[in-house]
Short mmCIF file of C-alpha atoms in Angstrom, two decimals:
data_model
loop_
_atom_site.label_atom_id
_atom_site.label_comp_id
_atom_site.label_asym_id
_atom_site.label_seq_id
_atom_site.Cartn_x
_atom_site.Cartn_y
_atom_site.Cartn_z
CA MET A 281 0.06 -0.11 -0.04
CA GLU A 282 1.19 3.51 -0.74
CA GLN A 283 1.04 6.22 1.86
CA ALA A 284 -0.82 9.51 0.93
CA THR A 285 1.77 12.17 0.68
CA VAL A 286 1.02 15.49 2.11
CA ASN A 287 1.84 18.52 0.00
CA PRO A 288 4.46 20.48 1.90
CA MET A 289 3.25 23.58 -0.09
CA LYS A 290 -0.28 23.23 1.51
CA GLU A 291 0.91 23.22 5.16
CA ILE A 292 0.04 26.42 7.20
CA LYS A 293 2.53 28.07 9.43
CA LEU A 294 2.21 30.69 12.00
CA ASP A 295 3.75 33.69 10.27
CA LYS A 296 3.59 36.40 13.02
CA VAL A 297 2.02 37.65 16.07
CA ILE A 298 1.20 41.58 16.57
CA LEU A 299 0.51 43.02 19.90
CA ASN A 300 -0.81 46.53 19.92
CA ILE A 301 -2.22 49.19 22.05
CA GLY A 302 -3.89 52.48 20.77
CA GLY A 303 -3.68 55.73 22.60
CA VAL A 304 -1.90 59.03 22.94
CA GLY A 305 0.11 60.96 25.45
CA ASP A 306 0.63 59.05 28.85
CA LYS A 307 -1.33 56.06 27.84
CA LEU A 308 1.13 55.51 24.94
CA ASP A 309 4.19 55.51 27.28
CA LYS A 310 2.39 53.02 29.55
CA GLY A 311 1.53 50.94 26.54
CA VAL A 312 5.23 50.89 25.29
CA ILE A 313 6.23 49.67 28.75
CA LEU A 314 3.58 47.06 28.80
CA LEU A 315 4.32 45.48 25.47
CA GLU A 316 8.08 45.37 26.08
CA GLN A 317 7.33 43.58 29.42
CA VAL A 318 5.03 41.16 27.81
CA SER A 319 7.18 40.30 24.67
CA GLY A 320 10.46 40.94 25.64
CA LYS A 321 11.17 42.81 22.60
CA LYS A 322 11.31 46.62 21.80
CA ALA A 323 8.01 48.31 21.07
CA VAL A 324 7.62 50.41 17.98
CA ARG A 325 5.53 53.61 18.14
CA VAL A 326 2.83 54.04 15.27
CA LYS A 327 2.23 57.48 13.62
CA ALA A 328 -1.09 58.71 12.03
CA VAL A 329 -1.09 59.13 8.31
CA LYS A 330 -4.44 60.73 8.00
CA ARG A 331 -6.13 63.75 9.45
CA ILE A 332 -9.39 63.03 11.59
CA PRO A 333 -10.39 66.39 12.90
CA THR A 334 -13.29 64.85 15.08
CA TRP A 335 -10.65 63.02 17.05
CA ASN A 336 -8.02 65.57 16.87
CA VAL A 337 -5.63 63.34 14.90
CA ARG A 338 -3.11 64.73 12.60
CA PRO A 339 -0.35 63.26 10.44
CA GLY A 340 2.72 62.39 12.23
CA LEU A 341 0.87 62.29 15.68
CA GLU A 342 1.96 58.96 17.66
CA VAL A 343 -1.55 57.16 17.99
CA GLY A 344 -0.28 53.69 19.16
CA THR A 345 2.46 51.22 19.79
CA LYS A 346 3.10 47.54 18.45
CA VAL A 347 5.30 44.75 18.59
CA THR A 348 5.73 42.04 15.89
CA LEU A 349 7.01 38.59 16.84
CA ARG A 350 7.97 35.93 14.23
CA GLY A 351 9.09 32.34 14.39
CA GLU A 352 9.60 30.58 17.76
CA ASP A 353 8.88 33.69 19.53
CA ALA A 354 5.51 33.96 17.90
CA LEU A 355 4.55 30.41 18.79
CA ALA A 356 5.68 30.99 22.40
CA MET A 357 3.57 34.09 22.60
CA VAL A 358 0.65 32.35 21.44
CA LYS A 359 1.04 29.68 23.85
CA LYS A 360 1.46 32.20 26.65
CA LEU A 361 -1.64 34.36 25.68
CA LEU A 362 -4.44 31.99 24.90
CA PRO A 363 -4.63 30.92 28.56
CA ALA A 364 -5.48 34.36 29.44
CA ILE A 365 -8.80 34.06 27.54
CA ASP A 366 -9.28 30.45 28.86
CA ASN A 367 -8.41 28.98 25.26
CA THR A 368 -11.94 30.19 23.83
CA LEU A 369 -12.32 32.08 20.61
CA LYS A 370 -15.52 33.39 19.12
CA GLU A 371 -16.31 32.15 15.47
CA LYS A 372 -16.41 35.90 14.37
CA GLN A 373 -12.80 36.72 15.79
CA ILE A 374 -11.36 34.23 13.18
CA GLN A 375 -10.88 35.45 9.49
CA ASP A 376 -9.02 34.07 6.42
CA ASN A 377 -5.27 34.15 7.22
CA CYS A 378 -5.60 35.36 10.72
CA PHE A 379 -7.42 35.66 13.98
CA SER A 380 -7.51 38.50 16.60
CA PHE A 381 -8.58 38.68 20.29
CA GLY A 382 -8.35 41.26 23.09
CA ILE A 383 -6.75 40.80 26.51
CA HIS A 384 -8.65 43.15 28.92
CA GLU A 385 -6.04 43.31 31.82
CA TYR A 386 -2.49 42.06 31.29
CA ILE A 387 -2.55 40.50 34.71
CA GLU A 388 -4.86 37.78 33.45
CA ILE A 389 -1.80 36.42 31.58
CA PRO A 390 -0.35 33.39 33.56
CA GLY A 391 2.97 34.48 35.27
CA MET A 392 2.55 38.14 34.65
CA GLU A 393 3.05 40.42 37.82
CA TYR A 394 1.39 43.74 38.29
CA ILE A 395 3.43 46.81 36.95
CA ARG A 396 3.09 49.72 39.08
CA GLU A 397 3.95 52.37 36.52
CA VAL A 398 1.64 50.90 33.99
CA GLY A 399 -1.67 50.22 36.07
CA ILE A 400 -4.37 48.09 34.66
CA MET A 401 -4.36 48.04 30.79
CA GLY A 402 -5.18 45.80 27.94
CA PHE A 403 -4.02 45.15 24.39
CA GLU A 404 -5.03 43.42 21.25
CA VAL A 405 -3.42 40.45 19.79
CA THR A 406 -3.47 39.40 16.07
CA VAL A 407 -2.06 36.19 14.75
CA VAL A 408 -1.24 35.87 11.01
CA PHE A 409 -0.97 32.64 9.20
CA SER A 410 0.54 31.88 5.90
CA ARG A 411 1.65 29.27 3.53
CA ALA A 412 4.96 28.48 1.71
CA GLY A 413 5.17 30.57 -1.46
CA LYS A 414 3.34 33.64 0.04
CA ALA A 415 6.45 35.74 -0.70
CA VAL A 416 5.44 35.74 -4.42
CA GLU A 417 2.44 38.06 -3.53
CA ARG A 418 4.86 40.45 -1.79
CA LYS A 419 7.83 40.74 -4.34
CA LYS A 420 8.03 43.70 -6.62
CA VAL A 421 9.18 42.00 -9.78
CA LYS A 422 6.78 39.27 -11.51
CA ARG A 423 4.38 39.42 -8.65
CA GLY A 424 1.76 36.74 -8.51
CA LYS A 425 -1.65 36.39 -6.73
CA SER A 426 -3.40 33.07 -5.93
CA ARG A 427 -6.24 32.09 -3.89
CA ARG A 428 -4.68 28.72 -3.19
CA LEU A 429 -2.17 30.83 -0.78
CA THR A 430 -5.10 31.99 1.45
CA VAL A 431 -5.47 30.02 4.70
CA THR A 432 -9.24 29.45 5.15
CA ARG A 433 -11.13 29.93 8.52
CA GLU A 434 -11.55 26.16 8.69
CA GLU A 435 -7.82 25.29 8.39
CA ILE A 436 -7.14 27.90 11.33
CA GLU A 437 -9.88 26.55 13.37
CA ASN A 438 -8.38 23.00 13.01
CA TYR A 439 -4.86 24.24 13.60
CA LEU A 440 -6.04 25.85 16.94
CA ILE A 441 -7.94 22.82 18.12
CA THR A 442 -5.25 20.47 17.37
CA LYS A 443 -2.17 22.42 18.41
CA PHE A 444 -3.60 24.57 21.28
CA LYS A 445 -6.68 22.85 22.25
CA THR A 446 -8.70 25.97 21.66
CA GLU A 447 -12.37 25.95 22.03
CA ILE A 448 -14.24 27.73 19.14
CA LEU A 449 -17.75 29.45 20.30
CA ARG A 450 -20.15 29.02 17.41
CA LYS A 451 -23.01 31.56 17.24
CA GLN A 452 -26.30 29.93 18.05
CA LYS A 453 -29.18 30.36 15.49
CA LYS A 454 -32.35 31.51 16.80
CA VAL A 455 -35.30 29.23 16.17
CA VAL A 456 -38.56 31.23 15.60
CA GLU A 457 -41.61 29.00 16.42
CA ASP A 458 -44.73 29.71 14.36
CA ASP A 459 -48.10 30.27 16.34
CA SER A 460 -50.39 30.07 13.32
CA GLU A 461 -52.06 26.86 14.49
#
Protein backbone atom coordinates (compact mmCIF):
# COMPACT_ATOMS: atom_id res chain seq x y z
CA MET A 1 0.00 0.00 0.00
CA GLU A 2 1.14 3.52 -0.79
CA GLN A 3 0.94 6.16 1.86
CA ALA A 4 -0.79 9.39 0.94
CA THR A 5 1.84 12.10 0.70
CA VAL A 6 1.06 15.50 2.11
CA ASN A 7 1.89 18.43 -0.12
CA PRO A 8 4.41 20.56 1.85
CA MET A 9 3.23 23.68 -0.01
CA LYS A 10 -0.26 23.22 1.49
CA GLU A 11 0.93 23.21 5.12
CA ILE A 12 -0.02 26.30 7.09
CA LYS A 13 2.47 28.00 9.36
CA LEU A 14 2.21 30.69 11.99
CA ASP A 15 3.70 33.73 10.23
CA LYS A 16 3.64 36.44 12.91
CA VAL A 17 2.00 37.68 16.10
CA ILE A 18 1.27 41.40 16.46
CA LEU A 19 0.57 42.95 19.89
CA ASN A 20 -0.77 46.51 19.81
CA ILE A 21 -2.18 49.26 22.00
CA GLY A 22 -3.79 52.45 20.75
CA GLY A 23 -3.55 55.71 22.66
CA VAL A 24 -1.80 59.05 22.93
CA GLY A 25 0.28 60.82 25.55
CA ASP A 26 0.58 59.08 28.91
CA LYS A 27 -1.38 56.00 27.80
CA LEU A 28 1.05 55.53 24.89
CA ASP A 29 4.07 55.62 27.21
CA LYS A 30 2.45 53.06 29.51
CA GLY A 31 1.57 50.91 26.48
CA VAL A 32 5.21 50.84 25.36
CA ILE A 33 6.33 49.68 28.81
CA LEU A 34 3.61 47.01 28.91
CA LEU A 35 4.31 45.56 25.45
CA GLU A 36 8.04 45.43 26.13
CA GLN A 37 7.41 43.58 29.42
CA VAL A 38 4.98 41.08 27.84
CA SER A 39 7.00 40.35 24.70
CA GLY A 40 10.59 40.91 25.79
CA LYS A 41 11.15 42.86 22.54
CA LYS A 42 11.36 46.57 21.71
CA ALA A 43 8.02 48.25 21.01
CA VAL A 44 7.58 50.57 18.02
CA ARG A 45 5.44 53.71 18.12
CA VAL A 46 2.87 54.05 15.32
CA LYS A 47 2.20 57.46 13.74
CA ALA A 48 -1.05 58.60 12.13
CA VAL A 49 -1.07 59.09 8.36
CA LYS A 50 -4.50 60.69 7.94
CA ARG A 51 -6.11 63.74 9.49
CA ILE A 52 -9.27 63.03 11.52
CA PRO A 53 -10.40 66.40 12.96
CA THR A 54 -13.21 65.01 15.15
CA TRP A 55 -10.66 62.92 17.09
CA ASN A 56 -7.92 65.61 16.99
CA VAL A 57 -5.70 63.27 14.97
CA ARG A 58 -3.18 64.79 12.57
CA PRO A 59 -0.48 63.23 10.37
CA GLY A 60 2.68 62.46 12.34
CA LEU A 61 0.89 62.22 15.71
CA GLU A 62 1.87 59.08 17.65
CA VAL A 63 -1.39 57.15 18.10
CA GLY A 64 -0.27 53.70 19.20
CA THR A 65 2.44 51.17 19.79
CA LYS A 66 3.04 47.64 18.52
CA VAL A 67 5.40 44.67 18.70
CA THR A 68 5.71 42.05 15.94
CA LEU A 69 7.01 38.58 16.80
CA ARG A 70 7.99 35.89 14.29
CA GLY A 71 9.19 32.29 14.38
CA GLU A 72 9.62 30.53 17.72
CA ASP A 73 8.93 33.77 19.63
CA ALA A 74 5.53 34.03 17.93
CA LEU A 75 4.61 30.43 18.76
CA ALA A 76 5.67 30.87 22.39
CA MET A 77 3.64 34.10 22.64
CA VAL A 78 0.45 32.41 21.38
CA LYS A 79 0.96 29.60 23.92
CA LYS A 80 1.41 32.24 26.62
CA LEU A 81 -1.57 34.45 25.68
CA LEU A 82 -4.33 31.94 24.83
CA PRO A 83 -4.74 30.79 28.47
CA ALA A 84 -5.49 34.43 29.39
CA ILE A 85 -8.76 34.10 27.44
CA ASP A 86 -9.39 30.54 28.68
CA ASN A 87 -8.41 29.02 25.29
CA THR A 88 -11.73 30.08 23.79
CA LEU A 89 -12.35 32.17 20.70
CA LYS A 90 -15.59 33.32 19.13
CA GLU A 91 -16.24 32.29 15.55
CA LYS A 92 -16.31 35.94 14.42
CA GLN A 93 -12.76 36.51 15.74
CA ILE A 94 -11.36 34.21 13.04
CA GLN A 95 -11.01 35.43 9.44
CA ASP A 96 -9.10 34.14 6.43
CA ASN A 97 -5.33 34.24 7.10
CA CYS A 98 -5.60 35.46 10.72
CA PHE A 99 -7.43 35.61 14.03
CA SER A 100 -7.57 38.36 16.64
CA PHE A 101 -8.54 38.73 20.26
CA GLY A 102 -8.21 41.25 23.04
CA ILE A 103 -6.83 40.86 26.52
CA HIS A 104 -8.70 43.18 28.90
CA GLU A 105 -6.11 43.21 31.68
CA TYR A 106 -2.53 42.03 31.29
CA ILE A 107 -2.56 40.51 34.79
CA GLU A 108 -4.85 37.77 33.39
CA ILE A 109 -1.80 36.36 31.55
CA PRO A 110 -0.36 33.43 33.57
CA GLY A 111 2.92 34.42 35.19
CA MET A 112 2.52 38.19 34.68
CA GLU A 113 3.00 40.42 37.71
CA TYR A 114 1.36 43.79 38.29
CA ILE A 115 3.48 46.65 36.92
CA ARG A 116 3.09 49.73 39.11
CA GLU A 117 3.99 52.36 36.49
CA VAL A 118 1.52 50.87 33.97
CA GLY A 119 -1.52 50.21 36.16
CA ILE A 120 -4.35 48.15 34.67
CA MET A 121 -4.32 48.05 30.88
CA GLY A 122 -5.19 45.73 28.02
CA PHE A 123 -4.07 45.16 24.44
CA GLU A 124 -5.02 43.48 21.18
CA VAL A 125 -3.39 40.39 19.69
CA THR A 126 -3.46 39.44 15.99
CA VAL A 127 -2.05 36.11 14.81
CA VAL A 128 -1.30 35.84 11.07
CA PHE A 129 -0.94 32.55 9.16
CA SER A 130 0.60 31.87 5.74
CA ARG A 131 1.65 29.12 3.38
CA ALA A 132 4.93 28.45 1.63
CA GLY A 133 5.07 30.62 -1.51
CA LYS A 134 3.33 33.64 0.04
CA ALA A 135 6.41 35.77 -0.72
CA VAL A 136 5.38 35.65 -4.41
CA GLU A 137 2.55 38.09 -3.57
CA ARG A 138 4.90 40.44 -1.71
CA LYS A 139 7.77 40.76 -4.19
CA LYS A 140 8.03 43.69 -6.63
CA VAL A 141 9.05 41.96 -9.86
CA LYS A 142 6.83 39.24 -11.38
CA ARG A 143 4.31 39.45 -8.57
CA GLY A 144 1.74 36.68 -8.48
CA LYS A 145 -1.63 36.33 -6.77
CA SER A 146 -3.34 33.08 -5.94
CA ARG A 147 -6.36 32.10 -3.88
CA ARG A 148 -4.58 28.84 -3.10
CA LEU A 149 -2.21 30.77 -0.84
CA THR A 150 -5.09 31.90 1.37
CA VAL A 151 -5.42 30.10 4.71
CA THR A 152 -9.15 29.55 5.28
CA ARG A 153 -11.10 29.94 8.52
CA GLU A 154 -11.68 26.20 8.76
CA GLU A 155 -7.95 25.47 8.47
CA ILE A 156 -7.17 28.00 11.20
CA GLU A 157 -9.87 26.52 13.45
CA ASN A 158 -8.47 22.99 12.94
CA TYR A 159 -4.94 24.27 13.65
CA LEU A 160 -6.07 25.95 16.89
CA ILE A 161 -8.04 22.91 18.05
CA THR A 162 -5.26 20.39 17.38
CA LYS A 163 -2.21 22.48 18.35
CA PHE A 164 -3.53 24.62 21.24
CA LYS A 165 -6.71 22.74 22.30
CA THR A 166 -8.71 25.92 21.73
CA GLU A 167 -12.50 25.92 21.91
CA ILE A 168 -14.35 27.79 19.15
CA LEU A 169 -17.67 29.29 20.26
CA ARG A 170 -20.24 29.10 17.46
CA LYS A 171 -23.04 31.61 17.12
CA GLN A 172 -26.37 30.03 18.02
CA LYS A 173 -29.10 30.45 15.42
CA LYS A 174 -32.44 31.49 16.86
CA VAL A 175 -35.32 29.16 16.17
CA VAL A 176 -38.58 31.04 15.62
CA GLU A 177 -41.70 29.07 16.48
CA ASP A 178 -44.75 29.68 14.32
CA ASP A 179 -47.98 30.23 16.33
CA SER A 180 -50.32 30.04 13.32
CA GLU A 181 -52.06 26.85 14.46
